[in-house]
Amino acid sequence: GQHLNLISHLRNLKEMLESSKESLKLEAMKRIVGLIAKGKNASELFPAVVKNVASKNIELKKLVYVYLVRYAEEQQDLALLSISTFQRALKDPNQFIRASALRVLSSIRVPIIVPIMMLAIKEAAADLSPYVRKTSAHAIQKLFSLDADQKEQLIEVIEKLLKDKSTLVAGSVVMAFEEVCPDRIDLIHKNYRKLCNLLVDVEEWGQVVIISMLTRYARTQFTSPWKEVRGQSGEVMKAFYESDSEEKKGHTEEKPYIMDPDHRLLLRNTKPLLQSRNTAVVMSVAQLYWHLAPKHEVSIVTKSLVRLLRSHREVQYIVLQNIATMSIQRKGMFEPFMKSFYVRSTDATHIKTLKLEILTNLANEANISTILREFQTYVKSQDKAFAAATIQAIGRCATNISEVTDTCLNGLVLLLSNRDETVVAESVVVIKKLLQTQPTQHSEIIKHMAKLFDNITVPMARASILWLIGEYCERVPKIAPDVLRKMAKSFTAEEDIVKLQTVNLAAKLYLTNSKQTKLLTQYILNLGKYDQNYDIRDRTRFIRQLIVPSEKSGALNKYARRILLAPKPAPVLESSFKDRDRFQLGTLSHSLNSKATGYQELSDWPAVAPDQSVRNVEIIEASGSDSEEESSESEKTSSDSGKSSSGSEQSSSESELEQKKKKKTKKVPQKKSKPTAADRYSEIPAVCWSLRVTTSSFGPVKTYELLHHMTGKGLAAKYHFPRQPCLYQPSMVAVQVILSNSSDHSLEEIHIGDRSPASLSIHCFNTIERLEPEASVTVSMGIDFSDSTQAANFQLCTKEDQFSVSIQPAVGELLMPSSMTEQDFCKEQGKLQGMNETSATITMETANASSQAISKQVLSVANVGVVSSSQNNFSRFAGRTVSSGALVLVSLELKESSTALLTINTEKTVMASMLLRDIKQALTQA
Amino acid sequence: MIHSLFLVNASGDIFLEKHWKSVVSRSVCDYFFEAQERATEPENVPPVIPTPHHYLISVLRHRIYFVAVIQSEVPPLFVIEFLHRVVDTFQDYFGVCTEAAIKDNVVVVYELLEEMLDNGFPLATESNILKELIKPPTILRTMVNTITGSTNVGEQLPTGQLSVVPWRRTGVKYTNNEAYFDVVEEIDAIIDKSGSTITAEIQGVIDACVKLTGMPDLTLSFMNPRLLDDVSFHPCVRFKRWEAERILSFIPPDGNFRLLSYHVSSQNLVAIPVYVKHNITFREGSSQGRFDLTLGPKQTMGKAVESVLVSSQLPRGVLNANLNPSQGTYTFDPVTKLLSWDVGKINPQKLPSLKGTMSLQAGASKPDENPTINIQFKIQQMAISGLKVNRLDMYGEKYKPFKGIKYMTKAGKFQRCVWIAGSDRYYTNRASLIIVTS
């Protein structure tokens, strides 16, 4: 009936989809999505649904996408009908539509369209919108899982996207890298520093992926920082280093360890992320420190990990697992936080067990009494499985810390009179293990257990007692035969393991005390011979041959005593997390304690660091933000080498390089103000935008006067365009104003007052409460000029006065650089022909005709980006207007006899002519 | 990364499935059901379950299991954190996250899941961005949409997605500009049988509701920032500024968000705001037990202790309890053995008490299990740690916003050891006492 219902329901839906009414179609799609969600099969509606793929209604379209992605794999031929729609949408001017078209196209798992997908991905990877580029990074993985043969081509795209400076793209492309070619470490070299520096600004999910990739990377590229702790106790890697230094005795031995600055950079830039609200990020930083940081620095992650224990149950579970592994090697890290691992009655069982594990790991001579007191509480828990685990834990503490062995043993013996069977049984098992470690003085306990034997019903416990009595039968010569007698009586009713141990006991007694037990033993062996369980029959037969001398029994008989009563090594009670450190912390494999599909091994540190220079990026690529980053790093380096008294060759050459960079930053003072990834927290964040900036703006900064100190009654103001993206609003042009006080009294409450035109949108600087005499202050503001050179007039006010001032932008300042390839440039230029093109022929001095000189001049006038050119006689620059984002393309073709054709293509024709004039002037003057 | 998602209710039915890559048969959940059967309590289902071809990572919230299907190595916390974000988003959109709410809004749920993950990798999890893409359903909007045929789905790329402050949308406008901050604290304490504190910790959060026009840049400073031992921030907070000056400087998201969570370390003395006096005795051979419990306020700086709720898990041997509360009402469930006492407000002049007898199973021996006591309460206008906000300043915008700060401490886990008199052995008991101060 239900099936028929569904069929008629589907027919209904089909009718609705074929109606001409948009609302009916939408309603139908909503119901279909409902069916999909329930897991019902709605694939037969495919033809009716796919027709709506080009619908104007965006919600309808999205629901069709949902449907398409779900069923395309099953209906490949029909799915192809929709492809052309997406191909069209890939060219849409709206980045959102381009991105979602690529998303759906790449999610349709139809092998035929692989070439189309490949093409779309390549195009999207060069898209101007970082959002579309991000989508293309996602599409790479989809294509790879559809057709692994495309790997080589996809790696090329990944390589290209790795160079992307957008924080939006970084996480996604690293994800693609991890899926497609995690072994191509060489692709990371050049991007390593950039990734480190971008890290704080990447979205949180991307951070996790990047951090885990960089962990792997660092382990292949840097030498171990753990050398310096050599000689400290309990270091796992010690043996490794000893052999290491033996190998290369002579030259490595005296050389102190110096951390590679790049290694330090990674550690430094991940540290703030410990404060992230995202637990996965915190965990990934913690594992990074665990695997990469010098031993004494690892403990900074402790607090953050403990904080995560306040989070959801599932988070606790994973974090506790990782702490359990860490606490085996590094007790000290978590000991101060021991109380955080106290079990609460509301915890789930697996949480309790993990906390118990950690407490046991943390136990030492100093805190054992506290821990044991805590354990006493747990033994009383209503959760019996947990109580049993606690007893096991007590056993472990007892073996690990010899001072408390007796106390523990006595405590456990007390537990033998507990009313709960599981507690008693577990205690017996643990006591058995403990006695084995030091059997000499414990015959009293064995006697006590023999007495309890009648009351204990749990098979494992009974078996343990029997084994104990058998093993130490010579210590309890009177009791042992009696126990055997009792067992002979109840043999048939016992569980298998008890029977096996009874047979063992009988055999051992036969060997030590055959006078009293011969008959009993034979009786038991006879019972065993006809037992239902073949294990017991086998064992009985074996024992009989071994101990009872007969003509058939061979040479073994002589050794029976030595075989059965051989001293047995005590079982080692150790943590179940002991060997988990073979897995990288925080991974699924670590959590499961078995290798998960796709797990990437963390390699051992290389003995000799691979070439460090592979990570060096050509200086021209280091934009303003980069160089500042580096300079701060060089300070770090020097302090580092100060610590280690002698600097190695590499590091000194490194710092030389940095010195150069430093000088470079000094030469270009305006870059100081440029917000960078690292000081995002101290300044206002503005990183995404800088990603579009392809080249740093060379050229001197022109400073304009805003207010002369004479008219301003002591207040002077100058401004310049820092040519950085405005962080307040993308449509604004950033302006930096330097206010200085040349009067003899302090000025108060400097702020911006009325503006004209009134609609002018200005992002004012914060009111300056007080400016002392001779002091000056630099403030940033944002002005939306709406792509016109009309002056922005406003009033600059102090507490007492108001001064009308105006900022008139040069047309070149209304632009921002845009990155594109030569190919794209030509394509875009093709679209902006006719009345959108303005050109002029100019004459230049030959000395200035080099492309470098041209770039310099053009960049001094206009804030555009250089487009790399394959032809020598062409210089190309691309930019967008700040307010409306219209493309502005500048190209300069050098002709013979020092003439050149200057062309500007843009929709903004007024701007074009003004810009043409400015550039022409700049080029001819020079 | 995340291959598929199944939503399973308490009775073990899959009521929603979503696949981001090839379809994974729902039979993969059989492994989950097996684990569910084995677990005695719903919380005991292990969060990570391996199966032959997949791995199942699940979270349990609002009695719904969110089961993610994974095919290869991925940090498990990554998936867990994401699943919790999904639940938070549902809660944000539908007010509650129940099976009924999800079923009623299945289309919105699907649209959300589609935006949140692309090919199993999180795409947009920021509530601001999602709300621009998909508008939360309201009765009015549903009606309007039905009539006009307009949609819930945004056509433009959300501004936040591209900006440097992805958590905030641009062009926010309010007629009343307001910013509210709630300082909410929880106490975590373990108290031994004699009433002395073994550990006491305070966990706090600052939840904000900011409705401000434009791009305000806020700074929040504390009178006593040194109290904060370990902090975690919303991504909007500038970390360097905190490191250097102990000032929270941020461009806030629009609407509700958690600005900061912090921890007040156990090194600082924590004043426990209430005390419990108890006397629970069972005598060997008698079928009666005595129960006596008194609550009182302690170090509350004159603030009233309100909404007090005491609950206790009595030993299994207790058949019934005949008690007399001096105020409020109590119930005892003979099946679950749960005693709960709704006390209300504590009057310092007349302390609330609960006294009476418990009847035990005839002939049964003296129970040796631990009775558990949970106590919840609220104290208004007090942050138990003494944390005080100094001032809130706004830069970057011209208007004068309304600023409000509320203090409130919320319940944590408070445990107490109970001495059972008349016994030669003592039982250390665990009780959680949950404390709320506002």
Coordinates of C-alpha atoms in Angstrom, one line a residue, chain A residues 229-474:
Chain A
V229 CA 67.1 18.2 26.4
R230 CA 69.5 15.4 26.1
G231 CA 70.5 14.2 29.5
Q232 CA 67.1 15.0 31.0
S233 CA 65.3 12.0 32.3
G234 CA 62.7 10.0 30.4
E235 CA 63.3 11.2 26.9
V236 CA 62.2 8.8 24.3
M237 CA 64.3 10.2 21.6
K238 CA 67.5 9.9 23.6
A239 CA 68.6 6.6 22.2
F240 CA 68.0 7.9 18.8
Y241 CA 70.3 10.8 19.3
E242 CA 73.0 8.8 20.9
S243 CA 73.2 6.6 17.8
D244 CA 72.9 9.7 15.7
S245 CA 75.8 11.4 17.2
E246 CA 77.9 8.3 17.1
E247 CA 77.5 8.1 13.4
K248 CA 78.7 11.5 12.7
K249 CA 81.1 11.9 15.5
G250 CA 83.5 14.7 14.9
H251 CA 81.5 17.4 13.3
T252 CA 78.1 17.2 14.8
E253 CA 79.0 16.6 18.4
E254 CA 80.1 20.0 19.3
K255 CA 77.6 21.9 17.3
P256 CA 74.8 23.3 19.4
Y257 CA 71.3 23.0 18.1
I258 CA 69.9 26.1 16.4
M259 CA 66.4 26.1 15.4
D260 CA 65.6 27.0 11.8
P261 CA 63.9 30.4 11.7
D262 CA 61.2 28.8 9.6
H263 CA 60.6 26.2 12.2
R264 CA 60.3 28.9 14.8
L265 CA 58.0 30.9 12.6
L266 CA 55.6 28.0 12.5
L267 CA 55.6 27.6 16.2
R268 CA 55.2 31.3 16.8
N269 CA 52.3 31.7 14.4
T270 CA 50.3 28.8 15.6
K271 CA 50.5 29.7 19.2
P272 CA 47.7 32.3 19.3
L273 CA 45.4 29.7 17.8
L274 CA 45.4 27.9 21.1
Q275 CA 42.9 30.5 22.1
S276 CA 40.5 29.6 19.3
R277 CA 37.0 28.7 20.1
N278 CA 37.1 25.9 17.7
T279 CA 38.2 22.8 19.6
A280 CA 39.6 21.1 16.4
V281 CA 41.9 24.1 15.9
V282 CA 43.2 23.9 19.5
M283 CA 43.8 20.2 19.2
S284 CA 45.7 20.6 16.0
V285 CA 47.9 23.3 17.5
A286 CA 48.5 21.0 20.5
Q287 CA 49.5 18.1 18.3
L288 CA 51.8 20.4 16.3
Y289 CA 53.6 21.5 19.5
W290 CA 53.8 17.9 20.7
H291 CA 55.4 16.8 17.5
L292 CA 57.5 19.8 16.6
A293 CA 58.3 22.0 19.6
P294 CA 61.3 21.7 21.9
K295 CA 60.3 19.6 24.9
H296 CA 60.2 22.5 27.3
E297 CA 57.8 24.4 25.2
V298 CA 55.2 21.7 24.8
S299 CA 53.6 22.4 28.1
I300 CA 52.1 25.7 26.9
V301 CA 49.3 23.6 25.3
T302 CA 48.3 22.0 28.5
K303 CA 46.0 24.7 29.8
S304 CA 44.2 24.9 26.5
L305 CA 43.7 21.1 26.3
V306 CA 42.3 21.1 29.8
R307 CA 40.0 23.9 28.8
L308 CA 38.5 21.7 26.1
L309 CA 37.4 19.3 28.8
R310 CA 34.6 21.7 29.5
S311 CA 33.2 21.2 26.1
H312 CA 30.8 18.6 24.8
R313 CA 31.0 14.9 25.7
E314 CA 32.4 13.9 22.4
V315 CA 35.1 16.6 22.4
Q316 CA 36.1 15.4 25.9
Y317 CA 36.4 11.9 24.6
I318 CA 38.9 12.7 21.9
V319 CA 40.8 15.2 24.0
L320 CA 41.1 12.7 26.9
Q321 CA 42.4 10.1 24.5
N322 CA 45.1 12.4 23.4
I323 CA 46.0 13.5 26.9
A324 CA 46.2 9.8 27.8
T325 CA 48.9 9.3 25.2
M326 CA 50.7 12.5 26.2
S327 CA 50.6 11.8 29.9
I328 CA 52.5 8.5 29.5
Q329 CA 55.5 10.3 28.1
R330 CA 55.2 13.6 29.9
K331 CA 53.6 13.2 33.4
G332 CA 54.7 16.7 34.4
M333 CA 52.6 18.4 31.7
F334 CA 49.3 17.4 33.3
E335 CA 50.1 16.8 36.9
P336 CA 49.2 20.3 38.1
F337 CA 45.8 19.8 36.5
M338 CA 45.2 16.4 38.1
K339 CA 42.0 17.5 39.6
S340 CA 40.5 18.2 36.2
F341 CA 40.6 14.5 35.6
Y342 CA 38.6 13.6 38.7
V343 CA 35.6 11.5 37.6
R344 CA 32.2 12.9 38.1
S345 CA 29.1 10.8 38.5
T346 CA 27.5 12.4 35.5
D347 CA 30.3 11.4 33.1
A348 CA 29.7 8.7 30.5
T349 CA 31.4 5.4 31.0
H350 CA 34.0 5.9 28.3
I351 CA 34.9 9.3 29.7
K352 CA 35.3 7.8 33.1
T353 CA 37.6 5.1 31.9
L354 CA 39.7 7.6 30.1
K355 CA 40.0 9.9 33.1
L356 CA 41.0 6.9 35.2
E357 CA 43.6 6.0 32.6
I358 CA 45.1 9.5 32.8
L359 CA 45.0 9.6 36.6
T360 CA 46.9 6.3 36.7
N361 CA 49.4 7.7 34.2
L362 CA 49.9 10.7 36.4
A363 CA 50.4 8.8 39.6
N364 CA 53.8 9.2 41.3
E365 CA 55.2 9.0 44.8
A366 CA 54.1 12.4 45.7
N367 CA 50.5 12.3 44.6
I368 CA 49.7 8.6 44.9
S369 CA 47.9 8.9 48.3
T370 CA 45.6 11.6 46.8
I371 CA 44.9 9.4 43.8
L372 CA 44.3 6.3 45.8
R373 CA 41.8 8.2 48.0
E374 CA 40.0 9.3 44.9
F375 CA 40.0 5.7 43.6
Q376 CA 38.4 4.5 46.7
T377 CA 35.4 6.6 45.8
Y378 CA 35.2 5.2 42.4
V379 CA 35.3 1.6 43.6
K380 CA 32.0 2.4 45.2
S381 CA 30.5 3.6 42.0
Q382 CA 27.2 2.2 40.9
D383 CA 28.7 1.8 37.4
K384 CA 30.2 -1.7 37.9
A385 CA 32.2 -1.7 34.8
F386 CA 33.8 1.5 36.0
A387 CA 34.4 0.1 39.4
A388 CA 36.2 -2.9 37.9
A389 CA 38.3 -0.6 35.7
T390 CA 39.3 1.3 38.9
I391 CA 40.5 -1.9 40.5
Q392 CA 42.7 -2.5 37.5
A393 CA 44.0 1.0 37.8
I394 CA 44.8 0.4 41.5
G395 CA 46.8 -2.6 40.4
R396 CA 48.7 -0.6 37.9
C397 CA 49.6 2.0 40.5
A398 CA 50.7 -0.7 42.9
T399 CA 53.1 -2.2 40.4
N400 CA 54.4 1.2 39.2
I401 CA 55.0 2.7 42.6
S402 CA 56.7 0.3 44.9
E403 CA 56.0 2.4 48.0
V404 CA 52.3 1.8 47.9
T405 CA 52.3 -1.8 46.7
D406 CA 51.5 -3.1 50.2
T407 CA 48.8 -0.5 50.9
C408 CA 47.2 -1.3 47.6
L409 CA 47.3 -5.0 48.2
N410 CA 45.7 -4.6 51.6
G411 CA 43.0 -2.4 50.1
L412 CA 42.3 -4.9 47.5
V413 CA 42.1 -7.7 50.0
L414 CA 39.6 -5.6 51.9
L415 CA 37.6 -5.4 48.7
L416 CA 37.4 -9.2 48.6
S417 CA 34.6 -9.0 51.2
N418 CA 32.7 -6.5 49.1
R419 CA 29.2 -7.6 48.4
D420 CA 29.4 -6.9 44.7
E421 CA 30.6 -9.8 42.7
T422 CA 32.3 -7.9 39.9
V423 CA 34.3 -5.9 42.4
V424 CA 35.4 -9.1 44.1
A425 CA 36.2 -10.8 40.9
E426 CA 38.2 -7.9 39.6
S427 CA 40.1 -7.6 42.9
V428 CA 41.0 -11.3 42.8
V429 CA 42.4 -10.9 39.3
V430 CA 44.4 -7.9 40.2
I431 CA 45.7 -9.4 43.4
K432 CA 46.8 -12.4 41.4
K433 CA 48.8 -10.2 39.1
L434 CA 50.3 -8.3 42.1
L435 CA 51.3 -11.4 44.0
Q436 CA 53.0 -12.7 41.0
T437 CA 55.3 -9.7 41.0
Q438 CA 56.4 -10.4 44.6
P439 CA 55.2 -13.7 45.8
T440 CA 57.5 -14.2 48.8
Q441 CA 55.7 -12.7 51.7
H442 CA 52.1 -13.1 50.8
S443 CA 51.0 -16.5 51.9
E444 CA 48.6 -14.9 54.2
I445 CA 46.7 -13.3 51.4
I446 CA 46.6 -16.6 49.5
K447 CA 45.2 -18.2 52.6
H448 CA 42.6 -15.5 52.9
M449 CA 41.6 -16.0 49.3
A450 CA 41.3 -19.7 49.7
K451 CA 38.9 -19.1 52.5
L452 CA 36.8 -16.8 50.4
F453 CA 36.9 -19.2 47.5
D454 CA 33.5 -20.8 48.4
N455 CA 31.7 -17.5 48.3
I456 CA 33.1 -16.3 45.0
T457 CA 31.1 -17.3 42.0
V458 CA 32.6 -15.2 39.1
P459 CA 34.5 -17.8 37.0
M460 CA 37.5 -15.6 36.2
A461 CA 38.0 -14.9 39.9
R462 CA 37.7 -18.6 40.8
A463 CA 40.1 -19.5 38.1
S464 CA 42.6 -16.9 39.3
I465 CA 42.5 -18.2 42.9
L466 CA 43.0 -21.7 41.7
W467 CA 46.0 -20.7 39.7
L468 CA 47.5 -18.8 42.6
I469 CA 47.1 -21.7 44.9
G470 CA 48.6 -24.0 42.3
E471 CA 51.5 -21.7 41.6
Y472 CA 52.3 -21.2 45.3
C473 CA 51.1 -24.5 46.5
E474 CA 54.3 -25.1 48.5

